[in-house]
CSV table of C-alpha atoms in Angstrom, one decimal:
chain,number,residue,atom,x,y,z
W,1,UNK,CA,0.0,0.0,0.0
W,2,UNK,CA,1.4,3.5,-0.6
W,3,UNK,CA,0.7,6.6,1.6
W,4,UNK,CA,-2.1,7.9,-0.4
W,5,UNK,CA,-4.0,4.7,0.0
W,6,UNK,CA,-3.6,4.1,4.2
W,7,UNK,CA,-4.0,8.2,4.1
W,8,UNK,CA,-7.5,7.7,3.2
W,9,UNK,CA,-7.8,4.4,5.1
W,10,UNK,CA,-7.0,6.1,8.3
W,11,UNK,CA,-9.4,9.2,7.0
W,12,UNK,CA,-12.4,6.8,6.5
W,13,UNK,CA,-12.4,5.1,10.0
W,14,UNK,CA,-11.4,8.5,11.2
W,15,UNK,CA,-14.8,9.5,9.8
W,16,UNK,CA,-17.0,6.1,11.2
W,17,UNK,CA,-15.7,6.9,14.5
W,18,UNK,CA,-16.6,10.4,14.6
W,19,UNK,CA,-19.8,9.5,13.0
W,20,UNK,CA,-20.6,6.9,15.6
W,21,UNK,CA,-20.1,9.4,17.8
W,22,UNK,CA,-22.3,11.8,17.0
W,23,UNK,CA,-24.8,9.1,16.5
W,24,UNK,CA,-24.5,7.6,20.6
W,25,UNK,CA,-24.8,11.7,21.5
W,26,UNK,CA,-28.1,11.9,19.3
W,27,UNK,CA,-29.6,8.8,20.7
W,28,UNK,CA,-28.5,10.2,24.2
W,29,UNK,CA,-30.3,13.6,23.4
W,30,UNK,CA,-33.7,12.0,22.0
W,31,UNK,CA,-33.6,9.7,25.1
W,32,UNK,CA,-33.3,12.8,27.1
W,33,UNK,CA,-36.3,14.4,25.5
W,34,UNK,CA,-37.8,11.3,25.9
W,35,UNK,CA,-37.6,11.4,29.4
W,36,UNK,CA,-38.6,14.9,29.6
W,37,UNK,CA,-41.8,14.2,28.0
W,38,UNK,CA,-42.2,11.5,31.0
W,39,UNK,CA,-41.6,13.7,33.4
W,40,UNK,CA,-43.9,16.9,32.3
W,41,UNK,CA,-46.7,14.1,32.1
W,42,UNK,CA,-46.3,12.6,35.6
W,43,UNK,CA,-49.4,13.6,37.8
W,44,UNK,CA,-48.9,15.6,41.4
W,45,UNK,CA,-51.3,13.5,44.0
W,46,UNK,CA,-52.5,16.6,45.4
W,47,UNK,CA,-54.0,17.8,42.2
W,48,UNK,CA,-56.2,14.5,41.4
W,49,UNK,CA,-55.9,15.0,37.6
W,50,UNK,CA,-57.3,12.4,35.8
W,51,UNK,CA,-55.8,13.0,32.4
W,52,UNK,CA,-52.1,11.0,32.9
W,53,UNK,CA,-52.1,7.3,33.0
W,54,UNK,CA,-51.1,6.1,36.5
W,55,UNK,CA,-48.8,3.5,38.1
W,56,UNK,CA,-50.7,0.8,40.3
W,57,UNK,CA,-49.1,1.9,43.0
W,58,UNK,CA,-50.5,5.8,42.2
W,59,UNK,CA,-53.7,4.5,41.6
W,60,UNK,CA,-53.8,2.5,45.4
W,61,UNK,CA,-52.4,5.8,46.8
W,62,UNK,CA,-55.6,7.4,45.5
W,63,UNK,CA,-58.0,5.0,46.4
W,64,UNK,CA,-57.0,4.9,49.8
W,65,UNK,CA,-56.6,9.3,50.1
W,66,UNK,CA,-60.2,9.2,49.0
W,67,UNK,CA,-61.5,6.3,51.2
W,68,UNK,CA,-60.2,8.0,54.5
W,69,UNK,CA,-61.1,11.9,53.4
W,70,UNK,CA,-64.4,10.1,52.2
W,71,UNK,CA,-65.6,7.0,54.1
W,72,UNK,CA,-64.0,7.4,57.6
W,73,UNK,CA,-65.2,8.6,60.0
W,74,UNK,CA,-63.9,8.0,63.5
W,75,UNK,CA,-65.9,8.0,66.7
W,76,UNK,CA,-64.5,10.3,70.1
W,77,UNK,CA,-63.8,8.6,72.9
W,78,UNK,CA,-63.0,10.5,76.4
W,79,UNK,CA,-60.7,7.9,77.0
W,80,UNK,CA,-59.0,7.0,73.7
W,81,UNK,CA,-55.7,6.9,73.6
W,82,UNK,CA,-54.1,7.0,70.0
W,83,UNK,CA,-53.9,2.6,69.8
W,84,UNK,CA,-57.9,2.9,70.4
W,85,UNK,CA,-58.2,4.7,66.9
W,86,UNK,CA,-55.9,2.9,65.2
W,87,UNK,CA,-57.9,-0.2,66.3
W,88,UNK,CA,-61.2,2.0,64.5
W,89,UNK,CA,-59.1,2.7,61.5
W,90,UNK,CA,-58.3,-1.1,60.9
W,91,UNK,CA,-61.5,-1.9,61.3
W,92,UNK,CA,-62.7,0.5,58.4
W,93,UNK,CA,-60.1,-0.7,56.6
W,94,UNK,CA,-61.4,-3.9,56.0
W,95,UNK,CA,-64.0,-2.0,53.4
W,96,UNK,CA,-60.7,-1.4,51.5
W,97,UNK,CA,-59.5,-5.1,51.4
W,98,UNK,CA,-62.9,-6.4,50.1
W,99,UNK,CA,-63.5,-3.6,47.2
W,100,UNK,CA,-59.6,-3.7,46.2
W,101,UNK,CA,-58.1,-6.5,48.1
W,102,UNK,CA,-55.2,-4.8,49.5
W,103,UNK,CA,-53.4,-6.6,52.0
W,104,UNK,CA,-53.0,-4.2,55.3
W,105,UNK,CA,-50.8,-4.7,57.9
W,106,UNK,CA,-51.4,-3.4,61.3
W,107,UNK,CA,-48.0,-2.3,63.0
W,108,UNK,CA,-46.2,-3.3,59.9
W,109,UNK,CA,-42.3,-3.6,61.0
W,110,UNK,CA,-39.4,-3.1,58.9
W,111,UNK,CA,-36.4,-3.6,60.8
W,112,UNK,CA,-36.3,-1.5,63.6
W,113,UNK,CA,-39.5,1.0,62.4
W,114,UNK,CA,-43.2,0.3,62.9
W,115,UNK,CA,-45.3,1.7,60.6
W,116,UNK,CA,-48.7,2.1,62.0
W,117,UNK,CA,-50.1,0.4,58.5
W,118,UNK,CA,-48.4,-0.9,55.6
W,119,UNK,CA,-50.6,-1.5,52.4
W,120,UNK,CA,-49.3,-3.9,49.9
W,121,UNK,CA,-45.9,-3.1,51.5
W,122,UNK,CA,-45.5,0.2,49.5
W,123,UNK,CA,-47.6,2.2,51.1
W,124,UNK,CA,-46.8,3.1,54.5
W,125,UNK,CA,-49.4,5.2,57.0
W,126,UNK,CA,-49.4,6.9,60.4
W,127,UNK,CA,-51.6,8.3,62.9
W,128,UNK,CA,-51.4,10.6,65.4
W,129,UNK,CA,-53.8,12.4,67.6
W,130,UNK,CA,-53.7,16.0,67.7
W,131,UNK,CA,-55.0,17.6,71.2
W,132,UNK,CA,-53.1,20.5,70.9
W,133,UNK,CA,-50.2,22.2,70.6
W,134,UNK,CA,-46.9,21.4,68.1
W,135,UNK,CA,-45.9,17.9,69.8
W,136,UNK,CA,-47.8,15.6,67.3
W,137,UNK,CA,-47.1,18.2,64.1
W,138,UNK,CA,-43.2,17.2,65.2
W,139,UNK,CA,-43.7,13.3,65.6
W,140,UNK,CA,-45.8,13.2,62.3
W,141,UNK,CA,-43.0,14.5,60.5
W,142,UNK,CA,-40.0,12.3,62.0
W,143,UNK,CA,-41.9,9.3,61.1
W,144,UNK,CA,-42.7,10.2,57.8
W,145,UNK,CA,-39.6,11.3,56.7
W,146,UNK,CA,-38.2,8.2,58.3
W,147,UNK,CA,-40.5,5.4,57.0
W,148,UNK,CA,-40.2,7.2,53.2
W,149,UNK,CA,-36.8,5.5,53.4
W,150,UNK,CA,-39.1,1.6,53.6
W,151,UNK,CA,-42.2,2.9,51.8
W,152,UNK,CA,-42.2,4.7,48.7
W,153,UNK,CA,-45.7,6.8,49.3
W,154,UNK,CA,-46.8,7.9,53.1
W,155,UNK,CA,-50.1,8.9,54.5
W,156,UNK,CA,-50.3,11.1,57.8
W,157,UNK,CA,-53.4,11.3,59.4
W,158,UNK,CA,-54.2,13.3,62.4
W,159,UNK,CA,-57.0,12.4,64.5
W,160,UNK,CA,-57.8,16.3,65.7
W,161,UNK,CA,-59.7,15.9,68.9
W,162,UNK,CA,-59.7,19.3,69.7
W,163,UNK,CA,-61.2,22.8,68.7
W,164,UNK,CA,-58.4,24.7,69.3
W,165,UNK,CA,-56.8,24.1,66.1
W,166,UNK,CA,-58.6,24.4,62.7
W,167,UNK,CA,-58.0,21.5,60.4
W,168,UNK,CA,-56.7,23.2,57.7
W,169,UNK,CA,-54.2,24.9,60.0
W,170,UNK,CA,-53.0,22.0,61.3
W,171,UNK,CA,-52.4,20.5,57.6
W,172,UNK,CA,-50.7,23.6,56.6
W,173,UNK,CA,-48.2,23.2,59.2
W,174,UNK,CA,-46.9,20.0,58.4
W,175,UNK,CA,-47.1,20.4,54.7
W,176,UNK,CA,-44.7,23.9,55.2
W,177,UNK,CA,-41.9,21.6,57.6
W,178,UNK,CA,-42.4,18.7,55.3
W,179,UNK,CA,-41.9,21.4,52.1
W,180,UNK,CA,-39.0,23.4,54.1
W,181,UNK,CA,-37.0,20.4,54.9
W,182,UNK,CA,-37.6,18.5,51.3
W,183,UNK,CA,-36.6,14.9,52.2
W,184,UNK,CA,-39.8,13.3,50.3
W,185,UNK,CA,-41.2,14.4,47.3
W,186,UNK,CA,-44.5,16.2,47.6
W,187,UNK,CA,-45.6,13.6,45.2
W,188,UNK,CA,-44.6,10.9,47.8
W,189,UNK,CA,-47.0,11.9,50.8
W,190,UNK,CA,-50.3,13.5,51.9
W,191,UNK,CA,-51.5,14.6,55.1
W,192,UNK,CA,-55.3,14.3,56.4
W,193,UNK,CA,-56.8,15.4,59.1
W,194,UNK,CA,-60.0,13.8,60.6
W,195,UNK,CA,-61.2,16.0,63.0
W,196,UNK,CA,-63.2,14.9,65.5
W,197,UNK,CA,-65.0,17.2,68.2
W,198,UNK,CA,-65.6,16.0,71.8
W,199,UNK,CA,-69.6,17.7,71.4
């Protein structure tokens, strides 16, 4: 071979290899845009837009929001103690397990943390009961942010048992720490509050 011929030899695989290049970098971008197409189309829980085709996970995250802002409703007790309405609240749930047949675990552990109830072991939920004051506001959060790390969606419900605090106040509170501190998505968790008056 003389020096013209590997010259252009060494030219042409010059040019596949930048050509292949540019091709992987293309592919790259598309999949990119791809993606951001995904992610402009994913669905905020809060919002309840039906428009976006959900996981099966989303969709048992939304069936059980609207069962407990919907279909529970919790009785006062002088006497209860926070155990005696999570022994109500598994009771209702049992409404959930026929219509969907979720399977609902009652202080669901995972390693060291107990969950008040695990649902199909992806969604975790706690309950507290609010009778005043910023103690419960505190514990909600530390729990949720810890059992996001075991469960990929969290429910908070707060029992409010007294008529100091407005509902929506309370719910506001925790949303602005939760939203301050930014350890779960806001797509990850939602608060409730079932307020229940001692009259």
């Amino acid at each position: 071979m003389d020096l013209t011929n590997i010259a252009y030899l060494l030219g042409f695989v010059l040019l596949i290899l930048i050509v292949s290049l540019f091709i992987k970098d293309d592919s790259a971008h598309s999949k990119s845009h791809t993606n951001l197409k995904l992610r402009k189309t994913k669905r905020t829980y809060n919002s309840f837009s039906q428009n976006v085709e959900k996981s099966k996970m989303d969709t048992n995250f939304e069936n059980i929001i609207s069962f407990l802002e919907n279909e529970v409703k919790l009785r006062y007790g002088k006497n209860k103690i926070e155990k005696d309405y999570q022994d109500d609240l598994f009771q209702a749930f049992g409404v959930l397990r026929e219509r969907h047949g979720y399977e609902i675990k009652y202080e669901s552990k995972n390693g060291r943390h107990r969950v008040d109830f695990s649902v199909n072991d992806s969604i975790g939920i706690e309950l507290k009961v609010h009778r005043g004051g910023a103690q419960v506001k505190k514990e909600l959060f530390n729990q949720l942010t810890d059992y996001a790390n075991y469960y990929p969606k969290m429910i908070g419900i707060v029992v409010n048992v007294s008529d100091k605090d407005a509902p929506s106040k309370i719910r506001d509170d925790i949303y602005c720490k939760m939203k301050q501190q930014n350890v779960i998505s806001q797509s990850n968790y939602y608060i409730i509050i079932l307020n229940i008056l001692s009259r």
